[in-house]
Amino acid sequence: MPKELPSHAKVAIIGGGVVGCATAYHLTKLGVKDVVLLERRNLTCGTTWAAAGLVVILRGTPEMVRMTRHGYELYRELENESEQPTGFIQTGTINIATTEHRKHELELLESLAESFGVVNLPISMEELQARWPLINTEDVLSAYYMPNDAVVNPVDTTMSMVAGARKGGAKIFEDTEVLDFELKNGQVVGMKTSRGDLKCESIVLCAGMWSRELGRKLGISVPIHACRHMHFITLPMEGTYRGMPILRDQDGSLYFREEVGGLLIGAFEYGALPYETKEIPTDWYFKELPNDMEHFEPLMQNALKRVPALETAQIRHFTNTAESFTPDNMYIMGEAPGMKKLYTACGMNSSGVLCGAGVGKKIAEWIVHGYPKSGHIWEADIRRCFSWMMNTNWLKDRAPETPGNLYGIHFPFKQWETGRNVRTSALHGRLAERGACFGQLFGWERANWFAPEGVEPGYEYSFHRQNWFKYSAAEHMAVREGVGIYDLSSMANLVMEGRDALPVLQKICGNDIDAPIGKVVYTQMLNERGGIEADITVTRLKEEKFFIVTAGATAVRDFDYIERAIPDGAHAFLLDVSSAYAMLGIMGPNSRQLLEKVTDADLSTQSFPFATAKEIHVGYATPLAMRMSFVGELGWELYVPTDFAPGMFDVLMAAGEDLDVKLVGLHAVDSLRLERGFRHWPSDIDPDSTPLEAGLRFAVKFDKGDFRGKDALLKQKNEGLKRKLIMFTVDDPEPLIYHDEPIYRNSEMVSSNTHGAYGHLLRASLGMCYLKNPDGISDEWIMRGRYEIGISGRRYPITIHLTAPYDPKGKRARM
Ligand SMILES: Cc1cc2nc3c(=O)[nH]c(=O)nc-3n(C[C@H](O)[C@H](O)[C@H](O)COP(=O)(O)OP(=O)(O)OC[C@H]3O[C@@H](n4cnc5c(N)ncnc54)[C@H](O)[C@@H]3O)c2cc1C
């Protein structure tokens, strides 16, 4: 180890766990030699040393799978390169089901795995018993085998990456604690460490459980809470063998792997024990916590049931330590909003070993290329973290639900149970009184559906039509045929003002923002590759004042994207005013009739055309009314100061009585928008797809002057598209679809569903997918194919639609 800390590093990495070491390794692979890694005590002494070393590739999203697959492939080959062993053994994984719901979930996973390129096939009870001789199969309903998973030794694997990083030029310093930071113009330019000061150009925060408090020092949101996490290892047992598959009995919250002839048994349980809410001790060094046998007892009972031979086995070691968990079970990675060149890679939710290499690779790409070149990773992006999420009361309540959630049944629409009622709209109480069943999104409680009188507004989860299906269908039809009202106060509202506001927006938006006052412009914010960074509306309120509406989930991200585009010294000021406004959507063919009862404004198409906005009076409130619709019907979005929202709501509901107005939840909004073919960021459109590919050519104005991504889009336009987003309906009205189901063209898997819902007017499940043809994609080529979708291992014919299958003018003419 070098003794002298250099005075400067191009990239400084804080933390010598698997993630920090993987980041150093991948930076050197991308040619960045001037990398300094700082570890407070010893490499791997945080959480990495304790990991069970499971490398299970299948995850919930395609990009997560790409990251785990990278880890699997790297760990398999690493030893050859670094000459340090990793303990890699290809074992495969067996998942078993002991409940009907789990059985159904495993069936769905078969197709999902196929769409991610992961082999995951059902096996018979005989095969299960042969591969796993110690198992009790008495209550096992089904089993699936994924042959391409592995186990590794986490410490050896980390040290192997360290060896590779060192070979590539990285300098690793143990016994070096980062104590403080030097900030200049929104950038960390240096650090104070226990070994001296270090100037640096970029920083990567890979400090595991310690990242939250370091983040607090830096003024960024890194919402992590540690929970106790444990496993035990037995002495050698008859019936185990080297290369024995990992066994996951998720109904029992357990996993098993072979370890030196014995078994290693670990758990992902609901109600995990939170650890140290204020600060994790800084003298932590391969630390083991006292055994929580009382907590582990029910899990031990499950283990004994699954492997009766454990009754007589001797426990070699019980490991109880702590690991970082995040509020949504996803990592926290990427460039921190509001800061330049400060990256995070932490919050690993007990999968830092299997994903560490993939995370390190992405972070290295982010630093070198300015974005994660191998694919965007919004689900784990730090820009989804709001500042309020650093509230430790909330984190302490929520984090213990995360481990259990990992092995819980992933029902569609499943809601978190802890840490609720963080953000409620001004209408929350009124909606609750009227039967709202709320779901939580980024802290916001949103009415997902409304229970009629006498029905409990709660979810009864299943993989079939859930209890709310028929109520949501009625809400859907009210918007199609009459009038519905929904509360979308969770939408984020930004105000951009100043002499340079217009040029900044023109630079990053594909559409022409230089529109008359009162015009609402639907646009995408683009990157240099023409990819879609955001999907927003921009309304010109005054010559130099713009009102921007985006999704609540992307408020931090979109704010950051715009803010970074404001040149130093420019006269452009951006403000997040989301909490100041409530938003009510009044939608449906009778929406004009309803609004006319409560306003003196002229709502005719001549004086209030589509995509325009003006203040109107509704009762005693004066909302900004926008004639826009995300549900594909005549309608107005009313943006009203929150304190006026309840009064305005009452007036609208009273006026709507004789029009049979219906309150509408977010599940219906989703099915409505999908029938009309409206795209949603990030499921249907994202930074790696362009407006031309996504069928949003109408929102790109090539003749407006220069804008970000213009050259890339012009090139794509001139060369002709090779990829296109299309819609489809499933011919059989029975099956439901959600996301990532495989799509086949002429029997070959070619794509996957971006997002699915049931269209209650069309009476079919519908979704979208990107079709690709390297020789150029044409409508004729698309329609020439025969298409199917894979659901639970079965294929169902689908019908492709080149335009939205529902159009309010032609109704369902295109079906
Ligand atoms: C019982 C158990 C079983 C697990 N099993 C698996 C498994 O099978 N598969 C899997 O993928 N994952 C597993 N995990 C999870 C895995 O161990 C973690 O996700 C992973 O190790 C996290 O790595 P990290 O680099 O983010 O954090 P850490 O390993 O904690 O590294 C962070 C480092 O930062 C250092 N640091 C902190 N503050 C500073 C500072 N100010 N200055 C300098 N250095 C600092 C710390 O000393 C520490 O070494 C398991 C975890 C546990 C507890």
PDB file of C-alpha atoms in Angstrom, residues 425 427 431 447 450 475 479 483-489 491 582-588 628-639 648-649 652-653 661-670 672-673 678:
ATOM      1  CA  SER A 425     -52.977  16.303  -0.970  1.00  0.00           C
ATOM      2  CA  LEU A 427     -58.143  16.854  -0.761  1.00  0.00           C
ATOM      3  CA  LEU A 431     -61.296  11.626  -0.995  1.00  0.00           C
ATOM      4  CA  ALA A 447     -56.251   7.699  -4.601  1.00  0.00           C
ATOM      5  CA  PHE A 450     -62.677   4.362  -5.031  1.00  0.00           C
ATOM      6  CA  GLU A 475     -64.327   4.987 -13.216  1.00  0.00           C
ATOM      7  CA  VAL A 479     -64.405   9.323 -18.205  1.00  0.00           C
ATOM      8  CA  VAL A 483     -67.372  12.999 -16.648  1.00  0.00           C
ATOM      9  CA  GLY A 484     -64.824  12.067 -14.017  1.00  0.00           C
ATOM     10  CA  ILE A 485     -62.681  14.019 -11.577  1.00  0.00           C
ATOM     11  CA  TYR A 486     -59.249  12.978 -10.393  1.00  0.00           C
ATOM     12  CA  ASP A 487     -56.813  14.476  -7.950  1.00  0.00           C
ATOM     13  CA  LEU A 488     -53.316  14.615  -9.369  1.00  0.00           C
ATOM     14  CA  SER A 489     -51.833  17.030  -6.867  1.00  0.00           C
ATOM     15  CA  MET A 491     -47.729  16.237 -10.200  1.00  0.00           C
ATOM     16  CA  ALA A 582     -53.231  21.077  -6.088  1.00  0.00           C
ATOM     17  CA  MET A 583     -54.378  19.728  -9.423  1.00  0.00           C
ATOM     18  CA  LEU A 584     -57.794  18.395 -10.341  1.00  0.00           C
ATOM     19  CA  GLY A 585     -58.505  16.806 -13.707  1.00  0.00           C
ATOM     20  CA  ILE A 586     -62.060  17.268 -14.989  1.00  0.00           C
ATOM     21  CA  MET A 587     -62.268  14.803 -17.849  1.00  0.00           C
ATOM     22  CA  GLY A 588     -64.796  13.266 -20.198  1.00  0.00           C
ATOM     23  CA  MET A 628     -54.986  19.205 -21.731  1.00  0.00           C
ATOM     24  CA  SER A 629     -55.699  15.589 -21.080  1.00  0.00           C
ATOM     25  CA  PHE A 630     -53.644  12.541 -20.187  1.00  0.00           C
ATOM     26  CA  VAL A 631     -56.693  10.308 -20.602  1.00  0.00           C
ATOM     27  CA  GLY A 632     -57.625  11.111 -24.181  1.00  0.00           C
ATOM     28  CA  GLU A 633     -60.930  12.944 -23.650  1.00  0.00           C
ATOM     29  CA  LEU A 634     -62.156  16.508 -23.635  1.00  0.00           C
ATOM     30  CA  GLY A 635     -61.056  17.943 -20.337  1.00  0.00           C
ATOM     31  CA  TRP A 636     -59.326  20.557 -18.216  1.00  0.00           C
ATOM     32  CA  GLU A 637     -56.588  20.313 -15.635  1.00  0.00           C
ATOM     33  CA  LEU A 638     -57.188  22.865 -12.878  1.00  0.00           C
ATOM     34  CA  TYR A 639     -54.040  24.011 -11.043  1.00  0.00           C
ATOM     35  CA  MET A 648     -63.161  24.254  -5.398  1.00  0.00           C
ATOM     36  CA  PHE A 649     -63.550  20.497  -5.066  1.00  0.00           C
ATOM     37  CA  LEU A 652     -67.339  20.840  -8.569  1.00  0.00           C
ATOM     38  CA  MET A 653     -68.727  17.772  -6.821  1.00  0.00           C
ATOM     39  CA  VAL A 661     -69.783  12.834 -11.929  1.00  0.00           C
ATOM     40  CA  LYS A 662     -67.488  10.098 -10.699  1.00  0.00           C
ATOM     41  CA  LEU A 663     -64.284  10.275  -8.726  1.00  0.00           C
ATOM     42  CA  VAL A 664     -61.516   8.523 -10.614  1.00  0.00           C
ATOM     43  CA  GLY A 665     -58.397   6.879  -9.252  1.00  0.00           C
ATOM     44  CA  LEU A 666     -54.932   6.509 -10.676  1.00  0.00           C
ATOM     45  CA  HIS A 667     -55.433   2.919 -11.840  1.00  0.00           C
ATOM     46  CA  ALA A 668     -58.159   4.173 -14.185  1.00  0.00           C
ATOM     47  CA  VAL A 669     -56.004   7.100 -15.316  1.00  0.00           C
ATOM     48  CA  ASP A 670     -53.352   4.574 -16.328  1.00  0.00           C
ATOM     49  CA  LEU A 672     -57.294   5.404 -19.945  1.00  0.00           C
ATOM     50  CA  ARG A 673     -53.968   6.844 -21.074  1.00  0.00           C
ATOM     51  CA  PHE A 678     -50.104   8.235 -24.440  1.00  0.00           C
TER      52      PHE A 678
END
